[in-house]
CSV table of C-alpha atoms and ligand atoms in Angstrom, one decimal:
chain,number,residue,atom,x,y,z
A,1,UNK,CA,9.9,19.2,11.3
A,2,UNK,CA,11.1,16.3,13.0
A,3,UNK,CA,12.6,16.8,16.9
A,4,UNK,CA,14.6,14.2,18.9
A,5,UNK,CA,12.2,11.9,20.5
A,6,UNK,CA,9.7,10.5,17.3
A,7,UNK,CA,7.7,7.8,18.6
A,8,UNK,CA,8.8,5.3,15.7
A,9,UNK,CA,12.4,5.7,14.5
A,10,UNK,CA,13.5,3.7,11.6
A,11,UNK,CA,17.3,3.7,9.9
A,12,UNK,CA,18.7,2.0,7.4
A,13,UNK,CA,16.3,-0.9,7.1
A,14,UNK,CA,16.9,-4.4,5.4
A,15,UNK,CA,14.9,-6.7,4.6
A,16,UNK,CA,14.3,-9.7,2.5
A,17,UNK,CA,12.2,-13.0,1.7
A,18,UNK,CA,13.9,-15.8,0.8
A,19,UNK,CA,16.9,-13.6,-0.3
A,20,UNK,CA,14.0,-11.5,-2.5
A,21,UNK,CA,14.5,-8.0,-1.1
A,22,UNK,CA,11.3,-6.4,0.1
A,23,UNK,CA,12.6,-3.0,1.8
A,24,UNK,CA,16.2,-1.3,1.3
A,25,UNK,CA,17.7,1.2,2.5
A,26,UNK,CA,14.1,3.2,4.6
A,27,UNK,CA,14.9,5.8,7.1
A,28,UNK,CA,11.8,7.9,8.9
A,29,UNK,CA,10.3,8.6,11.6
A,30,UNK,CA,7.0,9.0,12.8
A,31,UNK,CA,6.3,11.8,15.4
A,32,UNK,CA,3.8,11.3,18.2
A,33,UNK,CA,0.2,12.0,17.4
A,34,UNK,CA,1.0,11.4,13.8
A,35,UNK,CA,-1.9,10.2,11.6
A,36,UNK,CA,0.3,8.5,8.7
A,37,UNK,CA,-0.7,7.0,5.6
A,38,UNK,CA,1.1,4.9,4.0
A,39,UNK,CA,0.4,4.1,-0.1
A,40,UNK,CA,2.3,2.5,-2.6
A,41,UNK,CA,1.7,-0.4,-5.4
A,42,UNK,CA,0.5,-4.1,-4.6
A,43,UNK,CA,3.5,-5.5,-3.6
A,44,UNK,CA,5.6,-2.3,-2.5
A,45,UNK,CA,6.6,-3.8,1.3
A,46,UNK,CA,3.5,-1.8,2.9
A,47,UNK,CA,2.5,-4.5,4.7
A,48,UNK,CA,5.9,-5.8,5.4
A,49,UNK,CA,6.9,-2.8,7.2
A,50,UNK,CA,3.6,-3.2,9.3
A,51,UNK,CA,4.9,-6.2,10.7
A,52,UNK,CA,8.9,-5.4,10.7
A,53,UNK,CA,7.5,-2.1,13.4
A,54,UNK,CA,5.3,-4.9,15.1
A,55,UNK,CA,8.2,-6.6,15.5
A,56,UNK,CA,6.5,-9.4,13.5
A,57,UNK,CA,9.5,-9.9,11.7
A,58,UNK,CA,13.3,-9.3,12.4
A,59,UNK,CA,15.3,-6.6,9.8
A,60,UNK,CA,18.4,-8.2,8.2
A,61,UNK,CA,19.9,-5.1,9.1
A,62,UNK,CA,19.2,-1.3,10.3
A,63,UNK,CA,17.4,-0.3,13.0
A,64,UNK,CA,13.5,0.2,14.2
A,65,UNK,CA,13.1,2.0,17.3
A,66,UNK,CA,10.0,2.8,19.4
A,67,UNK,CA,10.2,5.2,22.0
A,68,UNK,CA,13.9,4.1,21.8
A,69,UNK,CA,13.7,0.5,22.3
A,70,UNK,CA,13.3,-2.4,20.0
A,71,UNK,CA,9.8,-3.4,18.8
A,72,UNK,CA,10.4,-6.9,20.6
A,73,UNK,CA,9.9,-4.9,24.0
A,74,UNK,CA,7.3,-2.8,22.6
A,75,UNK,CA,4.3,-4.8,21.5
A,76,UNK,CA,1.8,-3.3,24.1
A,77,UNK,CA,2.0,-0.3,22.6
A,78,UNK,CA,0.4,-1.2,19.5
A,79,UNK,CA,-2.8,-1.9,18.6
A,80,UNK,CA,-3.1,-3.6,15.4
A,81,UNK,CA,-5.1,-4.3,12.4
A,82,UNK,CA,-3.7,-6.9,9.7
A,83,UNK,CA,-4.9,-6.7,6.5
A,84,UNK,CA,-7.6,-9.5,5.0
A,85,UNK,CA,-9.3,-9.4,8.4
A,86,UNK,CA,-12.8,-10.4,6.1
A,87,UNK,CA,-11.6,-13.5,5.2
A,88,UNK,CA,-12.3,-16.5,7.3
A,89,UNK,CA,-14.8,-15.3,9.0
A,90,UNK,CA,-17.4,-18.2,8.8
A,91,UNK,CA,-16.9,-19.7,12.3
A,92,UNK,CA,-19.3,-18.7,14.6
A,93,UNK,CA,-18.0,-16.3,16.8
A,94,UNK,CA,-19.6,-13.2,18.6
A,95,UNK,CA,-18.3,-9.7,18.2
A,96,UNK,CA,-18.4,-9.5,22.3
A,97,UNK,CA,-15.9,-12.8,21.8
A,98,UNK,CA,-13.6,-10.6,19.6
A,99,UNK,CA,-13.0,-7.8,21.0
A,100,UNK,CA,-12.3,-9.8,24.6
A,101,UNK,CA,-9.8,-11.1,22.2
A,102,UNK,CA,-8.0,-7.7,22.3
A,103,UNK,CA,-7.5,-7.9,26.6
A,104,UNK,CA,-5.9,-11.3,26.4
A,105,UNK,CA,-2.4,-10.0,26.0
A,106,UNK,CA,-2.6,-7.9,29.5
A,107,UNK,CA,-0.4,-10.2,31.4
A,108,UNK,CA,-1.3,-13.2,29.2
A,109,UNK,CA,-4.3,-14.5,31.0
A,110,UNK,CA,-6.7,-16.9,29.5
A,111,UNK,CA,-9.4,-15.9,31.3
A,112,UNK,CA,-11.5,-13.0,31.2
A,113,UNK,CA,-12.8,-11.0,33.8
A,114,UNK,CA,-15.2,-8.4,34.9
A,115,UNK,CA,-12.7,-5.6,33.8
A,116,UNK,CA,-11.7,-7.3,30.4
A,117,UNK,CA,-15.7,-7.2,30.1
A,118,UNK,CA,-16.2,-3.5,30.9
A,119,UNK,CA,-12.8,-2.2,28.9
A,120,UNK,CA,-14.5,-4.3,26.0
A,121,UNK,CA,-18.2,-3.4,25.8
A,122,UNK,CA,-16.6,0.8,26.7
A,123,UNK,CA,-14.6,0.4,23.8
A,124,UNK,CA,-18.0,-1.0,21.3
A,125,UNK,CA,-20.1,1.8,23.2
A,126,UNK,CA,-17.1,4.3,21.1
A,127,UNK,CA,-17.6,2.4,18.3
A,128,UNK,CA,-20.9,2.1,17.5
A,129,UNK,CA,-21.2,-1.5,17.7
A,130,UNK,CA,-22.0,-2.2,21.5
A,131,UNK,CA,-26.0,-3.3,20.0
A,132,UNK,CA,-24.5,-6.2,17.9
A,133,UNK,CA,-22.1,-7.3,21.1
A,134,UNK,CA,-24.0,-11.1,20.7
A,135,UNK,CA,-24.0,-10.8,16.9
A,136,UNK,CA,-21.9,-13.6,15.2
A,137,UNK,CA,-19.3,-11.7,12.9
A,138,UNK,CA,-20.1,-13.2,9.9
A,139,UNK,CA,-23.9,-11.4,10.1
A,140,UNK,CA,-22.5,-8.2,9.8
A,141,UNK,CA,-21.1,-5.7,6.9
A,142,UNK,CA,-17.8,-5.2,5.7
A,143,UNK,CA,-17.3,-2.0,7.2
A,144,UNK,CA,-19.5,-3.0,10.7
A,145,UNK,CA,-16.9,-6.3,11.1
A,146,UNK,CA,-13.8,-3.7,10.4
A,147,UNK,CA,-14.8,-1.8,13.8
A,148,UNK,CA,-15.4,-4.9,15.6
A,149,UNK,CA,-11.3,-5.5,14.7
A,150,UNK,CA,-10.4,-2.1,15.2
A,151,UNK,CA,-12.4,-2.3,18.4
A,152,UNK,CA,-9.8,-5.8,19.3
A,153,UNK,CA,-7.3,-3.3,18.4
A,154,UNK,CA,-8.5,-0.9,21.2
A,155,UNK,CA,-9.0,-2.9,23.7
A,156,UNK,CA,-5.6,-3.1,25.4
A,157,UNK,CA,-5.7,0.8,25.1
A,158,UNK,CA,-2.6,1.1,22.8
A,159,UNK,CA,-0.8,4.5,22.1
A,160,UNK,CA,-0.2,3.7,18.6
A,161,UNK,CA,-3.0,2.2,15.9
A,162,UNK,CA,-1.9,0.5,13.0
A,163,UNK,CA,-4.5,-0.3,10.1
A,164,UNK,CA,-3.4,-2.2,7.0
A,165,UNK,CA,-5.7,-1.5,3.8
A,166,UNK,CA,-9.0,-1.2,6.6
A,167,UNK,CA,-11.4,0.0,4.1
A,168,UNK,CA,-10.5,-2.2,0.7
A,169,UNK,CA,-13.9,-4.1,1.5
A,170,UNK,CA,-15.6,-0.8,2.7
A,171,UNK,CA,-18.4,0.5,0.4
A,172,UNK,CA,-17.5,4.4,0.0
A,173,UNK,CA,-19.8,6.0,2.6
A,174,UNK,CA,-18.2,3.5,5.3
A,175,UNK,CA,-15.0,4.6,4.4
A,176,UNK,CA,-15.6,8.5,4.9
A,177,UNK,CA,-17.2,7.1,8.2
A,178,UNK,CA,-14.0,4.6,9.4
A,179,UNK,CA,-11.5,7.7,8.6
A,180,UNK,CA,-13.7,10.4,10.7
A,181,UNK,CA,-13.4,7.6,13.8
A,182,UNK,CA,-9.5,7.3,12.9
A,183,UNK,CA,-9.5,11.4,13.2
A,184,UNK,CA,-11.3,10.8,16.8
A,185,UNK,CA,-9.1,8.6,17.9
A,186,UNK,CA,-6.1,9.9,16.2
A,187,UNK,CA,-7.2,13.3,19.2
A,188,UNK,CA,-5.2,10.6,21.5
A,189,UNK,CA,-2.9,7.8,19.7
A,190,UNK,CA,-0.7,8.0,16.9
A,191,UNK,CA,-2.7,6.5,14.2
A,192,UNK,CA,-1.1,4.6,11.0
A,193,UNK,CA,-3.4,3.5,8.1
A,194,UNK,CA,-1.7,1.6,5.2
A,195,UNK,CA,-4.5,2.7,2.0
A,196,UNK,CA,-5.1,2.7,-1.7
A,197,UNK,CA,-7.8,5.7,-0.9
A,198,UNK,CA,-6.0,8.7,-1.9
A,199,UNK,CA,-8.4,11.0,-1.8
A,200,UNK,CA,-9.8,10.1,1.7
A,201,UNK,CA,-6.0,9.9,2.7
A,202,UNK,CA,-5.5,13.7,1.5
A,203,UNK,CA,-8.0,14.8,3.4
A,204,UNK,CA,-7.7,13.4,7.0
A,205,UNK,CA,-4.3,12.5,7.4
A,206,UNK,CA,-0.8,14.3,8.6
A,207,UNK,CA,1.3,12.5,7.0
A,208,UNK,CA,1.8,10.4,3.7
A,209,UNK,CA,5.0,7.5,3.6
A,210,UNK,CA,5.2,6.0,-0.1
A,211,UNK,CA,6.4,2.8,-0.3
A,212,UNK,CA,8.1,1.0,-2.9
A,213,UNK,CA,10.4,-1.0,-2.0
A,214,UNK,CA,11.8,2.2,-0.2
A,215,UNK,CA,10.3,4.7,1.7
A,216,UNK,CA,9.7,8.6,0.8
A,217,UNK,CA,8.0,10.4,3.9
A,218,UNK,CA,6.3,13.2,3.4
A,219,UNK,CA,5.1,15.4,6.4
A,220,UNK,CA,1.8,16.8,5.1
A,221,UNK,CA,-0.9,15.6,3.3
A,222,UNK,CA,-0.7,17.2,0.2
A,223,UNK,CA,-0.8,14.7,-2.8
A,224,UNK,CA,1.7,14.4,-5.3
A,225,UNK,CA,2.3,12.9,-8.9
A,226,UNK,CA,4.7,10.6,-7.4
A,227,UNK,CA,2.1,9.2,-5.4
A,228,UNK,CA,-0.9,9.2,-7.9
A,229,UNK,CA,1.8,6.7,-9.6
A,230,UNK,CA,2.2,4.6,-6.5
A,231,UNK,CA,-0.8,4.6,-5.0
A,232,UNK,CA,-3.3,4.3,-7.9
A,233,UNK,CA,-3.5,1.9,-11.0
A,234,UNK,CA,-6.4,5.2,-12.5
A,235,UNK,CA,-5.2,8.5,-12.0
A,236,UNK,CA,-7.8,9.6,-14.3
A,237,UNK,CA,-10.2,8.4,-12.0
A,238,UNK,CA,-8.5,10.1,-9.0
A,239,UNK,CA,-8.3,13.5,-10.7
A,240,UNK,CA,-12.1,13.1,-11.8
A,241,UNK,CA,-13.3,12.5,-8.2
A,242,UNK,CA,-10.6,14.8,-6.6
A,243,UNK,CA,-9.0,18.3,-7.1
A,244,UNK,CA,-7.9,18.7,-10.9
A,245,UNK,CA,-6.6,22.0,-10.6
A,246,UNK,CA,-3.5,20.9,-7.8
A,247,UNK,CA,-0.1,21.4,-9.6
A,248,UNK,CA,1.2,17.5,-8.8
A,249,UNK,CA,4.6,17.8,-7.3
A,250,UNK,CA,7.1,14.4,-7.6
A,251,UNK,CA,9.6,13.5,-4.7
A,252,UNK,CA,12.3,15.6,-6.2
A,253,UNK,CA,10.3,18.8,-5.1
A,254,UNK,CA,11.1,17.4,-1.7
B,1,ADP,P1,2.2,-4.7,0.0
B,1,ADP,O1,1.6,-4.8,1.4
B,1,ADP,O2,2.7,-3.3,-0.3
B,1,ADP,O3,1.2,-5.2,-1.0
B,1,ADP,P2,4.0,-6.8,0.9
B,1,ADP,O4,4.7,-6.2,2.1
B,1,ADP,O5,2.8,-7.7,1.2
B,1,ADP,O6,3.5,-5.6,-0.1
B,1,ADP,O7,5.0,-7.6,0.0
B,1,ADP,C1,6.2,-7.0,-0.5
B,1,ADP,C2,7.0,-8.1,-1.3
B,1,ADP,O8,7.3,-9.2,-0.5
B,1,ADP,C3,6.1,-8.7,-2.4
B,1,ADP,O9,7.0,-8.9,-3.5
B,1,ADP,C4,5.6,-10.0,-1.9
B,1,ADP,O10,5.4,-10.9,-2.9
B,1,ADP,C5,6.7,-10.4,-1.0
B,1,ADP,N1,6.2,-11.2,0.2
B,1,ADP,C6,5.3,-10.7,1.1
B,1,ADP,N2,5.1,-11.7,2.1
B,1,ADP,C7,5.9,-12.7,1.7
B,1,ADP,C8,6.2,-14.0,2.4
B,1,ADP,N3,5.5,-14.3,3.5
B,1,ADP,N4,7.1,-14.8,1.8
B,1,ADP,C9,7.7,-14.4,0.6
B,1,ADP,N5,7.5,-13.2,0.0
B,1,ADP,C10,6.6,-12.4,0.6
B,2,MG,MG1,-0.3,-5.4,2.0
């Protein structure tokens, strides 16, 4: 399943808070074009391993490659997403302002120009968003203001997307309609979505990685018990809304 040259390649991973270990021992990889999910509990290291890929934070040991190299020499080729991006959004800022937000890295400019402009108002056109381009951000809906940051996370024209919990403010109708523009664009980037939405996750993505303190990587989308347990506080609810008939399978079937 797996061949020589995965885009991310992570072995052996350490890491801690404070002496509080948050990941051990997590080996995977993630091959190019993936579209990975990655679930577990509140508190699991999800977003931890967001940010130790990002190169946000250094292991304490193991190794995180990308395309071979270390994530310090790699951040262009992400395009990122944190989680809570609906909080603190009361100043008054435009979407156009943004998403320009998103070209400033490209050779650390401060100033924007006719390009940056173009690159940002072709990436809202995608979106859906380019009519609310002088909107401020805090007029818009939960799942509106999530494109506006995935559209930030465009703009540089990454080759990898990384989403942490995108839809948790989402009403269910946006979410279907975020995960059919993650499948577009997933036609050209590797796409990874950290989620609590199983049930969307089974039925767009590749890939599921559950999280919990380690990581179990599974290379299709079929759902397990194992990961009803992780991902979801209400299985009951999930097998109501879902597929009741699937034989659940834990990670020792793997
Ligand atoms: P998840 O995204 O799966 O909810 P996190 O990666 O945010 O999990 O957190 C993993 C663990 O690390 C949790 O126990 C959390 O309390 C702890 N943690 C997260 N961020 C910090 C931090 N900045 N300082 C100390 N502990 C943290
Ligand atoms: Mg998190």
């Amino acid at each position: 399943m797996t061949n020589e040259n995965p885009i991310i390649r992570v072995e052996n991973l350490y890491f801690s808070y404070n002496r509080e270990p948050a990941l051990a021992d997590v080996s995977f990889r993630v091959e190019e074009k993936d579209f990975l999910a990655i679930i577990g509990p509140n508190g699991g290291g999800k977003s931890t391993l967001v940010k130790l890929i990002l190169g946000l934070l250094e292991p304490d040991s193991g190794t995180i490659r990308i395309h071979g190299k270390p994530p310090s020499k790699t951040a262009h080729c992400f395009g990122y997403v944190p989680q809570d991006v609906n909080i603190n959004i009361d100043f008054p800022i435009t979407v156009l302002d943004v998403v320009l937000m998103g070209r400033l890295r490209q050779g650390g400019r401060f100033s924007m120009n006719r390009k940056d402009r173009h690159k940002a108002l072709e990436v809202m056109e995608t979106l859906g968003i380019r009519g609310y381009a002088e909107r401020k951000i805090k007029d818009l809906s939960a799942g509106q203001r999530e494109r506006v940051f995935i559209a930030r996370a465009l703009a540089a024209n990454p080759e990898i997307l990384i989403l942490d919990e995108p839809t948790a403010s989402v009403d269910t109708e946006g979410k279907t309609e975020l995960y059919h523009l993650l499948r577009e664009l997933n036609e050209t980037k590797t796409v990874i979505v950290v989620s609590h939405d199983l049930m969307i996750v089974s039925s767009y993505v590749k890939s599921v990685a559950c999280v919990n303190q380690t990581v179990h990587y599974h290379p299709n989308n079929e759902i397990t018990g194992a990961m009803i347990e992780m991902g979801y506080q209400c299985p009951v609810e999930l097998i109501a809304h879902g597929q009741p008939h699937r034989i659940l399978k834990t990670h020792e079937d793997f």
